[in-house]
Short mmCIF file of C-alpha atoms in Angstrom, two decimals:
data_model
loop_
_atom_site.label_atom_id
_atom_site.label_comp_id
_atom_site.label_asym_id
_atom_site.label_seq_id
_atom_site.Cartn_x
_atom_site.Cartn_y
_atom_site.Cartn_z
CA MET V 621 0.00 0.00 0.00
CA CYS V 622 1.05 3.58 -0.64
CA GLY V 623 -0.45 7.03 -0.20
CA ILE V 624 -0.87 9.60 -2.97
CA VAL V 625 -1.96 13.23 -3.10
CA GLY V 626 -2.29 15.93 -5.75
CA VAL V 627 -3.13 19.62 -5.27
CA VAL V 628 -4.02 22.48 -7.61
CA ALA V 629 -4.17 25.75 -5.68
CA LYS V 630 -3.83 29.52 -5.95
CA SER V 631 -0.61 29.67 -3.93
CA PHE V 632 2.36 27.42 -3.22
CA VAL V 633 1.27 23.85 -2.45
CA ASN V 634 4.44 22.45 -0.86
CA GLN V 635 3.23 22.82 2.73
CA THR V 636 -0.24 21.46 1.92
CA ILE V 637 1.25 18.37 0.25
CA PHE V 638 3.67 17.91 3.15
CA ASP V 639 0.79 18.02 5.64
CA ALA V 640 -1.30 15.61 3.54
CA LEU V 641 1.59 13.13 3.24
CA THR V 642 2.12 13.29 7.00
CA VAL V 643 -1.52 12.36 7.53
CA LEU V 644 -1.14 9.52 5.00
CA GLN V 645 2.08 8.28 6.62
CA HIS V 646 0.30 5.15 7.84
CA ARG V 647 0.10 4.02 4.20
CA GLY V 648 3.88 3.98 3.81
CA GLN V 649 6.86 4.67 6.03
CA ASP V 650 9.67 3.63 3.74
CA ALA V 651 10.00 6.55 1.31
CA ALA V 652 8.39 9.88 0.48
CA GLY V 653 8.46 12.21 -2.49
CA MET V 654 6.98 15.42 -3.88
CA VAL V 655 7.01 17.16 -7.25
CA THR V 656 5.75 20.72 -7.67
CA CYS V 657 5.32 22.74 -10.83
CA GLU V 658 5.89 26.44 -11.47
CA GLY V 659 5.39 27.57 -15.04
CA ASP V 660 7.06 24.95 -17.22
CA ARG V 661 9.46 23.67 -14.55
CA PHE V 662 9.23 20.71 -12.16
CA PHE V 663 10.83 20.72 -8.72
CA LEU V 664 11.45 17.28 -7.20
CA ARG V 665 12.46 15.94 -3.81
CA LYS V 666 12.26 12.26 -2.86
CA ASP V 667 14.21 9.82 -0.72
CA ASN V 668 13.88 6.90 1.67
CA GLY V 669 12.52 7.80 5.10
CA LEU V 670 9.54 9.34 6.84
CA VAL V 671 7.93 12.50 5.51
CA ASN V 672 9.54 14.75 8.12
CA GLU V 673 12.92 13.15 7.45
CA VAL V 674 12.80 13.49 3.67
CA PHE V 675 11.56 17.08 3.56
CA ARG V 676 13.68 19.57 5.47
CA THR V 677 13.31 23.33 5.36
CA ARG V 678 16.03 23.60 2.73
CA HIS V 679 14.08 21.22 0.48
CA MET V 680 10.72 22.87 1.04
CA LYS V 681 12.10 26.26 0.01
CA LYS V 682 12.95 24.84 -3.41
CA LEU V 683 9.57 23.18 -4.04
CA ASN V 684 7.92 26.11 -5.80
CA GLY V 685 4.62 26.17 -7.60
CA ASN V 686 0.84 26.21 -7.23
CA MET V 687 0.33 22.58 -8.14
CA GLY V 688 2.06 19.37 -7.17
CA ILE V 689 1.79 15.70 -6.30
CA GLY V 690 3.18 13.60 -3.47
CA HIS V 691 3.67 9.98 -2.47
CA VAL V 692 4.52 7.83 0.55
CA ARG V 693 5.72 4.27 -0.03
CA TYR V 694 6.04 1.20 2.09
CA PRO V 695 8.63 -1.47 1.32
CA THR V 696 7.84 -4.08 -1.28
CA ALA V 697 9.94 -6.89 -2.61
CA GLY V 698 12.84 -5.42 -4.55
CA SER V 699 12.24 -1.79 -3.55
CA ASN V 700 15.16 -1.13 -1.23
CA SER V 701 16.75 1.67 -3.27
CA SER V 702 15.82 5.33 -2.99
CA ALA V 703 15.63 5.24 -6.81
CA GLU V 704 12.33 3.39 -6.33
CA ALA V 705 10.88 6.34 -4.39
CA GLN V 706 8.06 8.16 -6.16
CA PRO V 707 6.96 10.31 -7.96
CA PHE V 708 8.61 9.25 -11.22
CA TYR V 709 9.18 11.66 -14.08
CA VAL V 710 9.48 11.56 -17.88
CA ASN V 711 10.20 14.58 -20.05
CA SER V 712 8.23 13.51 -23.12
CA PRO V 713 5.59 14.47 -23.92
CA TYR V 714 5.21 17.81 -22.11
CA GLY V 715 6.89 16.58 -18.93
CA ILE V 716 4.87 14.21 -16.75
CA ALA V 717 5.32 13.22 -13.09
CA LEU V 718 3.30 10.33 -11.66
CA ALA V 719 2.65 8.65 -8.32
CA HIS V 720 0.79 5.38 -7.91
CA ASN V 721 -0.81 3.26 -5.21
CA GLY V 722 -1.40 -0.37 -6.13
CA ASN V 723 0.14 -3.03 -8.31
CA LEU V 724 0.01 -3.92 -11.99
CA THR V 725 -0.29 -7.67 -12.37
CA ASN V 726 0.92 -7.55 -15.98
CA ALA V 727 3.86 -5.22 -15.34
CA ASP V 728 6.47 -7.59 -16.78
CA LYS V 729 4.56 -7.94 -20.05
CA LEU V 730 4.04 -4.20 -20.26
CA ALA V 731 7.71 -3.47 -19.59
CA ASP V 732 8.61 -5.68 -22.54
CA GLU V 733 6.00 -3.97 -24.73
CA ILE V 734 7.31 -0.55 -23.74
CA PHE V 735 10.82 -1.52 -24.78
CA ARG V 736 9.97 -3.29 -28.02
CA SER V 737 7.00 -1.30 -29.30
CA ASP V 738 6.91 2.04 -27.50
CA LEU V 739 10.72 2.41 -27.60
CA ARG V 740 10.85 3.55 -23.98
CA HIS V 741 13.39 2.61 -21.34
CA ILE V 742 12.44 1.57 -17.80
CA ASN V 743 15.12 2.46 -15.28
CA THR V 744 13.79 0.71 -12.15
CA THR V 745 11.86 -2.42 -11.20
CA SER V 746 8.83 -0.37 -10.15
CA ASP V 747 5.54 -0.99 -11.89
CA SER V 748 4.75 2.68 -11.22
CA GLU V 749 7.43 3.64 -13.74
CA VAL V 750 5.85 1.20 -16.18
CA LEU V 751 2.46 2.83 -15.65
CA LEU V 752 3.96 6.30 -16.15
CA ASN V 753 5.53 5.30 -19.46
CA ILE V 754 2.30 3.69 -20.67
CA PHE V 755 0.41 6.90 -19.90
CA ALA V 756 3.13 9.06 -21.49
CA HIS V 757 3.20 6.94 -24.63
CA GLU V 758 -0.58 7.03 -25.06
CA LEU V 759 -0.64 10.79 -24.52
CA GLN V 760 2.15 11.22 -27.05
CA GLN V 761 0.17 9.31 -29.67
CA ILE V 762 -2.43 12.07 -29.63
CA GLY V 763 0.20 14.28 -31.23
CA LYS V 764 -1.00 17.66 -30.00
CA LEU V 765 1.13 20.53 -28.76
CA GLN V 766 -1.59 21.52 -26.30
CA PRO V 767 -3.71 18.61 -25.02
CA THR V 768 -7.31 19.13 -23.96
CA ALA V 769 -9.10 17.38 -21.10
CA ASP V 770 -10.64 14.99 -23.64
CA ASP V 771 -7.19 14.19 -25.02
CA ILE V 772 -5.96 13.33 -21.55
CA PHE V 773 -9.04 11.20 -20.86
CA ASN V 774 -8.48 9.36 -24.13
CA ALA V 775 -4.96 8.51 -22.98
CA VAL V 776 -6.32 7.26 -19.63
CA GLU V 777 -8.79 5.09 -21.54
CA LYS V 778 -5.86 3.47 -23.34
CA VAL V 779 -4.08 2.96 -20.01
CA HIS V 780 -7.09 1.06 -18.68
CA ALA V 781 -7.12 -1.07 -21.81
CA ARG V 782 -3.47 -2.06 -21.37
CA CYS V 783 -3.00 -2.23 -17.59
CA GLN V 784 -4.28 -4.95 -15.29
CA GLY V 785 -4.43 -4.95 -11.51
CA GLY V 786 -5.34 -2.48 -8.79
CA TYR V 787 -4.20 1.12 -9.04
CA ALA V 788 -4.98 4.65 -7.99
CA VAL V 789 -2.91 7.21 -9.85
CA VAL V 790 -2.17 10.92 -9.69
CA ALA V 791 -0.12 12.55 -12.45
CA MET V 792 0.95 16.10 -13.22
CA ILE V 793 1.48 17.45 -16.72
CA THR V 794 3.83 20.42 -16.85
CA GLY V 795 1.94 23.64 -17.33
CA TYR V 796 -1.44 21.95 -17.86
CA GLY V 797 -2.73 20.42 -14.65
CA ILE V 798 -3.24 17.27 -12.65
CA VAL V 799 -5.02 14.09 -13.73
CA ALA V 800 -6.01 11.29 -11.36
CA PHE V 801 -7.73 8.00 -12.05
CA ARG V 802 -8.78 4.77 -10.40
CA ASP V 803 -8.67 1.19 -11.66
CA PRO V 804 -11.85 -0.23 -13.26
CA CYS V 805 -12.70 -2.27 -10.15
CA GLY V 806 -12.03 0.55 -7.69
CA ILE V 807 -9.76 -1.73 -5.66
CA ARG V 808 -7.56 1.06 -4.35
CA PRO V 809 -9.24 4.16 -2.90
CA LEU V 810 -9.14 7.70 -4.33
CA VAL V 811 -11.15 10.78 -3.35
CA TYR V 812 -11.19 14.45 -4.23
CA GLY V 813 -12.20 17.58 -2.40
CA GLN V 814 -12.48 21.34 -2.70
CA ARG V 815 -11.82 24.40 -0.61
CA VAL V 816 -12.72 28.00 -1.33
CA THR V 817 -10.21 30.74 -0.59
CA ASP V 818 -10.26 34.48 -1.16
CA LYS V 819 -8.21 33.78 -4.32
CA GLY V 820 -10.59 31.16 -5.70
CA GLU V 821 -11.32 27.44 -5.62
CA GLU V 822 -8.60 24.89 -4.87
CA TYR V 823 -8.69 21.11 -5.29
CA MET V 824 -7.03 18.06 -3.79
CA VAL V 825 -7.09 14.38 -4.73
CA ALA V 826 -5.84 11.84 -2.20
CA SER V 827 -5.89 8.21 -1.16
CA GLU V 828 -8.05 8.92 1.88
CA SER V 829 -10.47 11.65 2.90
CA VAL V 830 -8.50 12.35 6.09
CA ALA V 831 -5.88 14.12 3.96
CA LEU V 832 -8.60 16.50 2.76
CA ASP V 833 -10.00 17.08 6.24
CA THR V 834 -6.75 18.13 7.86
CA SER V 835 -5.95 20.61 5.08
CA GLY V 836 -9.34 22.30 5.16
CA TYR V 837 -10.77 20.69 2.02
CA THR V 838 -14.35 19.46 1.86
CA LEU V 839 -14.83 15.96 0.50
CA VAL V 840 -16.71 16.07 -2.79
CA ARG V 841 -16.80 12.33 -3.46
CA ASP V 842 -14.84 9.21 -4.27
CA LEU V 843 -13.72 8.76 -7.83
CA ALA V 844 -15.76 5.97 -9.37
CA PRO V 845 -13.97 2.83 -10.58
CA GLY V 846 -12.45 3.59 -13.97
CA GLU V 847 -13.16 7.31 -13.65
CA ALA V 848 -10.61 10.07 -14.23
CA ILE V 849 -10.53 13.67 -13.06
CA PHE V 850 -8.53 16.47 -14.67
CA ILE V 851 -7.93 19.77 -12.86
CA ASP V 852 -6.21 22.38 -14.99
CA THR V 853 -3.91 25.11 -13.70
CA GLN V 854 -6.86 27.53 -13.48
CA GLY V 855 -8.85 25.16 -11.29
CA GLN V 856 -11.30 24.00 -13.94
CA VAL V 857 -12.48 20.46 -13.15
CA SER V 858 -13.45 17.81 -15.70
CA THR V 859 -14.36 14.17 -15.06
CA ARG V 860 -15.05 11.22 -17.32
CA GLN V 861 -15.59 7.49 -17.10
CA CYS V 862 -12.59 6.10 -18.99
CA ALA V 863 -12.98 2.34 -18.57
CA GLN V 864 -15.00 0.32 -21.06
CA VAL V 865 -16.19 -1.96 -18.26
CA SER V 866 -16.15 -1.04 -14.58
CA ARG V 867 -17.65 -2.22 -11.32
CA VAL V 868 -17.38 -1.31 -7.65
CA ALA V 869 -15.21 -3.89 -5.87
CA PRO V 870 -13.07 -2.09 -3.25
CA CYS V 871 -10.42 -3.87 -1.23
CA LEU V 872 -12.12 -5.18 1.92
CA PHE V 873 -8.80 -5.14 3.76
CA GLU V 874 -8.77 -1.33 3.54
CA PHE V 875 -11.64 -1.24 6.05
CA VAL V 876 -10.12 -3.84 8.36
CA TYR V 877 -6.54 -2.76 8.40
CA LEU V 878 -5.11 -0.25 5.96
CA ALA V 879 -7.13 2.96 6.18
CA ARG V 880 -7.24 5.41 9.06
CA PRO V 881 -10.44 5.14 11.11
CA ASP V 882 -11.27 8.80 10.49
CA SER V 883 -11.39 8.28 6.73
CA ILE V 884 -14.42 7.72 4.53
CA ILE V 885 -13.96 5.24 1.68
CA ASP V 886 -16.64 4.68 -0.95
CA GLY V 887 -19.15 6.45 1.22
CA VAL V 888 -18.40 4.34 4.30
CA SER V 889 -16.91 5.58 7.55
CA VAL V 890 -13.99 3.28 8.33
CA HIS V 891 -14.56 3.87 12.04
CA HIS V 892 -18.21 2.86 11.87
CA SER V 893 -17.41 -0.24 9.83
CA ARG V 894 -14.89 -1.31 12.49
CA MET V 895 -17.46 -0.75 15.19
CA GLU V 896 -19.80 -3.07 13.31
CA MET V 897 -17.01 -5.66 13.02
CA GLY V 898 -16.88 -5.74 16.81
CA VAL V 899 -20.64 -6.22 17.02
CA LYS V 900 -20.45 -9.11 14.54
CA LEU V 901 -17.65 -10.74 16.53
CA ALA V 902 -19.73 -10.50 19.70
CA GLU V 903 -22.70 -12.06 17.93
CA LYS V 904 -20.50 -14.94 16.82
CA VAL V 905 -19.34 -15.45 20.41
CA MET V 906 -22.97 -15.65 21.51
CA ARG V 907 -23.76 -18.15 18.75
CA GLU V 908 -20.85 -20.42 19.52
CA ARG V 909 -20.54 -20.00 23.28
CA PRO V 910 -23.63 -18.35 24.77
CA ASP V 911 -22.34 -19.33 28.24
CA HIS V 912 -18.87 -17.85 27.64
CA ASP V 913 -16.68 -17.03 30.63
CA ILE V 914 -14.92 -13.94 29.23
CA ASP V 915 -13.94 -11.52 32.00
CA VAL V 916 -12.35 -8.80 29.94
CA VAL V 917 -11.82 -7.78 26.29
CA ILE V 918 -8.38 -6.35 25.53
CA PRO V 919 -7.34 -4.87 22.15
CA ILE V 920 -3.93 -5.32 20.61
CA PRO V 921 -3.00 -1.72 19.81
CA ASP V 922 -4.03 0.13 17.78
CA THR V 923 -6.20 -0.75 14.79
CA SER V 924 -8.34 -3.28 16.66
CA ARG V 925 -9.35 -0.93 19.46
CA THR V 926 -12.63 0.16 17.87
CA ALA V 927 -13.80 -3.40 17.18
CA ALA V 928 -12.73 -4.59 20.62
CA LEU V 929 -14.68 -1.84 22.38
CA GLU V 930 -17.90 -2.62 20.51
CA MET V 931 -17.37 -6.33 21.08
CA ALA V 932 -17.12 -5.75 24.83
CA ASN V 933 -20.16 -3.45 24.87
CA THR V 934 -22.28 -5.95 22.96
CA LEU V 935 -21.21 -8.83 25.19
CA GLY V 936 -21.68 -6.77 28.33
CA VAL V 937 -18.17 -7.43 29.63
CA LYS V 938 -15.37 -5.09 30.64
CA PHE V 939 -13.12 -3.42 28.08
CA ARG V 940 -9.60 -2.71 29.25
CA GLU V 941 -6.35 -1.48 27.76
CA GLY V 942 -3.90 -4.26 28.56
CA PHE V 943 -0.88 -3.42 26.41
CA ILE V 944 1.21 -0.29 26.36
CA LYS V 945 2.76 0.48 23.01
CA ASN V 946 6.20 1.95 22.52
CA ARG V 947 5.62 4.30 19.59
CA TYR V 948 9.32 4.76 18.93
CA ILE V 949 9.77 1.26 17.52
CA GLY V 950 9.26 0.83 13.77
CA ARG V 951 6.41 -1.14 12.24
CA THR V 952 7.14 -4.85 12.56
CA PHE V 953 5.42 -6.02 9.40
CA ILE V 954 7.69 -3.95 7.17
CA MET V 955 10.90 -5.15 8.80
CA PRO V 956 12.82 -7.27 6.31
CA GLY V 957 13.73 -10.35 8.32
CA GLN V 958 11.92 -12.70 10.66
CA THR V 959 14.42 -12.31 13.50
CA LEU V 960 14.09 -8.54 13.47
CA ARG V 961 10.28 -8.78 13.47
CA LYS V 962 10.24 -11.18 16.40
CA LYS V 963 12.59 -9.07 18.50
CA SER V 964 10.61 -5.93 17.78
CA VAL V 965 7.32 -7.29 19.16
CA ARG V 966 8.73 -7.70 22.67
CA GLN V 967 10.13 -4.20 22.55
CA LYS V 968 6.97 -2.65 21.17
CA LEU V 969 4.26 -4.05 23.46
CA ASN V 970 4.35 -4.43 27.22
CA PRO V 971 1.44 -5.87 29.25
CA ILE V 972 -0.22 -4.24 32.25
CA MET V 973 -0.11 -7.14 34.72
CA ALA V 974 -3.19 -6.15 36.72
CA GLU V 975 -5.45 -6.38 33.66
CA PHE V 976 -4.50 -10.01 33.03
CA ARG V 977 -3.94 -11.59 36.42
CA ASP V 978 -6.41 -14.42 37.15
CA LYS V 979 -8.75 -13.37 34.33
CA VAL V 980 -10.22 -15.02 31.27
CA VAL V 981 -9.03 -12.63 28.60
CA MET V 982 -10.36 -12.12 25.08
CA LEU V 983 -7.61 -10.55 22.98
CA VAL V 984 -8.82 -8.79 19.82
CA ASP V 985 -6.70 -8.02 16.79
CA ASP V 986 -7.60 -6.73 13.33
CA SER V 987 -6.14 -9.79 11.58
CA ILE V 988 -3.59 -12.58 11.83
CA VAL V 989 -1.20 -13.00 8.96
CA ARG V 990 2.02 -14.83 9.77
CA GLY V 991 1.11 -15.69 13.34
CA THR V 992 4.34 -15.26 15.26
CA THR V 993 3.41 -11.84 16.65
CA SER V 994 0.09 -13.26 17.84
CA LYS V 995 1.92 -16.20 19.40
CA GLN V 996 4.19 -13.90 21.35
CA ILE V 997 1.30 -11.72 22.50
CA VAL V 998 -0.63 -14.75 23.76
CA GLN V 999 2.46 -15.81 25.71
CA MET V 1000 2.76 -12.28 27.15
CA ALA V 1001 -0.82 -12.55 28.39
CA ARG V 1002 -0.09 -15.89 30.04
CA ASP V 1003 3.10 -14.58 31.59
CA ALA V 1004 1.09 -11.65 32.96
CA GLY V 1005 -1.13 -14.14 34.83
CA ALA V 1006 -4.14 -14.69 32.57
CA ARG V 1007 -6.13 -17.77 33.55
CA LYS V 1008 -7.32 -18.36 29.96
CA VAL V 1009 -6.44 -16.55 26.76
CA TYR V 1010 -8.92 -16.34 23.90
CA PHE V 1011 -8.06 -14.63 20.62
CA ALA V 1012 -10.46 -12.96 18.17
CA SER V 1013 -9.64 -11.61 14.73
CA ALA V 1014 -11.82 -8.87 13.25
CA ALA V 1015 -10.98 -10.33 9.83
CA PRO V 1016 -11.44 -13.86 8.51
CA GLU V 1017 -8.50 -16.20 7.96
CA VAL V 1018 -5.86 -14.62 5.70
CA ARG V 1019 -4.98 -17.54 3.45
CA PHE V 1020 -3.88 -16.04 0.13
CA PRO V 1021 -1.48 -13.31 -1.01
CA ASN V 1022 -2.69 -9.92 -2.14
CA VAL V 1023 -1.52 -8.90 -5.62
CA TYR V 1024 -3.18 -5.50 -5.87
CA GLY V 1025 -0.78 -3.39 -3.85
CA ILE V 1026 -0.39 -5.01 -0.41
CA ASP V 1027 2.94 -6.80 -0.24
CA MET V 1028 1.84 -9.63 2.03
CA PRO V 1029 3.97 -12.74 2.61
CA SER V 1030 3.86 -15.67 0.25
CA ALA V 1031 1.00 -18.12 0.77
CA SER V 1032 3.33 -20.66 2.40
CA GLU V 1033 4.11 -18.15 5.15
CA LEU V 1034 0.49 -17.30 5.98
CA ILE V 1035 -0.43 -19.09 9.20
CA ALA V 1036 -4.02 -19.82 8.11
CA HIS V 1037 -3.03 -21.20 4.70
CA GLY V 1038 -3.99 -24.86 4.83
CA ARG V 1039 -4.98 -24.69 8.52
CA THR V 1040 -8.31 -24.61 10.34
CA ALA V 1041 -9.10 -21.98 12.96
CA ASP V 1042 -8.46 -24.53 15.72
CA GLU V 1043 -5.08 -25.37 14.24
CA VAL V 1044 -4.18 -21.68 14.12
CA GLY V 1045 -5.27 -21.35 17.73
CA GLU V 1046 -3.08 -24.29 18.69
CA TYR V 1047 -0.12 -22.72 16.88
CA ILE V 1048 -0.41 -19.34 18.62
CA GLY V 1049 -1.16 -21.03 21.95
CA CYS V 1050 -4.60 -19.64 22.76
CA ASP V 1051 -7.47 -21.51 24.39
CA TRP V 1052 -10.02 -20.44 21.77
CA MET V 1053 -9.47 -18.97 18.32
CA LEU V 1054 -12.32 -16.90 16.89
CA TYR V 1055 -12.31 -15.55 13.34
CA GLN V 1056 -14.80 -13.14 11.80
CA ASP V 1057 -17.01 -14.74 9.14
CA LEU V 1058 -16.42 -13.29 5.68
CA ASP V 1059 -20.11 -12.60 5.14
CA ASP V 1060 -20.25 -10.71 8.44
CA LEU V 1061 -17.20 -8.68 7.48
CA LYS V 1062 -18.84 -7.69 4.21
CA LYS V 1063 -22.03 -6.73 6.04
CA SER V 1064 -19.98 -4.52 8.36
CA VAL V 1065 -19.30 -2.32 5.35
CA THR V 1066 -22.37 -2.75 3.14
CA CYS V 1067 -24.74 -1.86 5.97
CA PHE V 1068 -23.44 1.71 5.57
CA ASN V 1069 -23.51 1.65 1.75
CA PRO V 1070 -25.79 -0.98 0.21
CA GLU V 1071 -24.64 0.06 -3.27
CA ILE V 1072 -21.39 -1.83 -2.66
CA THR V 1073 -22.27 -5.38 -3.65
CA GLU V 1074 -18.79 -6.78 -4.31
CA PHE V 1075 -15.34 -6.57 -2.75
CA ASP V 1076 -11.80 -7.61 -3.47
CA THR V 1077 -11.56 -10.43 -0.92
CA CYS V 1078 -8.59 -12.23 -2.41
CA VAL V 1079 -6.62 -12.50 0.83
CA PHE V 1080 -9.50 -14.39 2.42
CA ASP V 1081 -10.90 -16.56 -0.36
CA GLY V 1082 -8.32 -16.50 -3.16
CA ARG V 1083 -10.76 -14.82 -5.54
CA TYR V 1084 -8.99 -12.15 -7.59
CA VAL V 1085 -11.61 -9.73 -8.89
CA THR V 1086 -9.74 -8.65 -12.03
CA GLY V 1087 -9.87 -12.22 -13.34
CA THR V 1088 -6.32 -11.90 -14.66
CA VAL V 1089 -4.36 -13.69 -11.92
CA ASP V 1090 -3.32 -17.28 -12.61
CA GLU V 1091 -1.23 -19.91 -10.81
CA ASP V 1092 1.93 -18.98 -12.71
CA TYR V 1093 1.65 -15.39 -11.56
CA LEU V 1094 1.04 -16.44 -7.95
CA ALA V 1095 4.08 -18.73 -8.12
CA ARG V 1096 6.22 -15.78 -9.19
CA VAL V 1097 4.78 -13.68 -6.37
CA ASP V 1098 5.59 -16.45 -3.91
CA ALA V 1099 9.18 -16.64 -5.14
CA LYS V 1100 9.64 -12.90 -4.68
CA ARG V 1101 7.99 -12.51 -1.31
CA ASN V 1102 9.10 -15.43 0.84
CA ASP V 1103 11.65 -14.49 3.45
CA GLY V 1104 14.19 -16.94 2.12
CA ALA V 1105 14.22 -15.23 -1.25
CA MET V 1106 14.38 -11.77 0.31
CA SER V 1107 17.25 -12.87 2.54
CA ALA V 1108 19.17 -14.28 -0.42
CA SER V 1109 18.79 -11.02 -2.34
CA ASP V 1110 19.84 -8.87 0.62
CA PRO V 1111 22.63 -10.12 2.91
CA SER V 1112 21.56 -7.68 5.63
CA VAL V 1113 18.28 -9.51 6.13
CA GLU V 1114 18.32 -11.95 9.03
CA ASP V 1115 16.36 -15.09 8.36
CA SER V 1116 14.50 -17.53 10.57
CA ASN V 1117 12.57 -20.73 9.94
CA GLU V 1118 9.65 -19.46 12.00
CA SER V 1119 6.96 -17.10 10.74
CA ALA V 1120 6.29 -13.57 11.92
CA ASP V 1121 3.07 -11.62 11.82
CA LEU V 1122 2.09 -8.74 9.56
CA HIS V 1123 1.20 -6.60 12.51
CA SER V 1124 1.79 -3.41 14.49
CA LYS V 1125 1.68 -1.45 11.34
CA ILE V 1126 -0.43 1.62 11.06
CA ASP V 1127 -0.98 3.67 14.18
#
């Protein structure tokens, strides 16, 4: 996952983009970048690191212009170099900078096409650079010195025809404006908003509505799947559906795990959907164990807190904070090696003994991916004196890799792959393992927007909504993502035979 933002304003946009990227930092902590435009010149700054590490005062002073785009990236397989940081830039035609959230599942094929047919060179392994060159090539084929909004939309239409996968894109064309578009299934989120100043109307597009809120923009709406928006330098807005076939199928994992709770995605409050997930978990407890002996519900900080609170309220049992989080330790799921991930968990979470001693504890997490983090947390609860430890996941079993922009482990490293819930519970050492039902998870979102009738649920059921993912592709993904392969490609990565959990990531 990544975070993207684009702004067209009446004054310099560098500070606004900086603030928006800071708010979107949860979507990527590995690298950050910004390109602004003044007249016919681009100004670029990007590097590995957090937003406030990449952009210092000396950099901000050089990022001139009333429009710009920004990006935050999290590590993916093969993206260790700062050269992979976005936005990317090409000088022909016009000069185009582009930032992208998602993943093209046919990137290798497209890269070959670009070289052989489009006569363009790709300088990195990033599929975002592939996407940029596809867009640039299609725009160049129009052959106009001054492109119109319709010309740009026609180029986007060709991009949709060639590209497969999940993607949300923001691009800036020197001297003309900003274009943003969303994949035909709407897998990755993209919204736009407006604010009115004494100088006129200003616009922002971003991955999540929270970026608009904190900068004083009012959310207009989500971009529809396959839709594009073009905002010219004067603030004139044009939109058009650019995909021949489109349907609403957003990533369900955005609501569980990726997005900030104060965001609205496809008309649904992420916070409210997580509250409903807690209610559904409680209802499942009552179905399976109406005479349960749970004394206290304790969240594993931070994303699961909302669901855990509603679960406790619905069950009529106490809710307590049982773990204190050290916020100065990096996110464990993005650490490259298993040994580093395992060590980090013990440094990051510390139990409050009094909340566990002699109690039957229900621990609640947003999801379980690799399982080792969960295993350590269960042991912490036991060491703190818990009489019994139950474990609930607000998401169903994660059994399959995501190929649309979330760099999850290979299937062989997913704890639930090929295991039942009881077997997962035995592995992590809990007395009862409770997973959310997939239908209940869907209802937790659709109850707030009945117009959403389909989701990307590939991590749970192996169903890839684009219909373009086959076993050969998944085998290549597995080869890239397993820790053994990553360790072999990077000697600094410590390896372990055990699994670690994709956890402790966002807040």
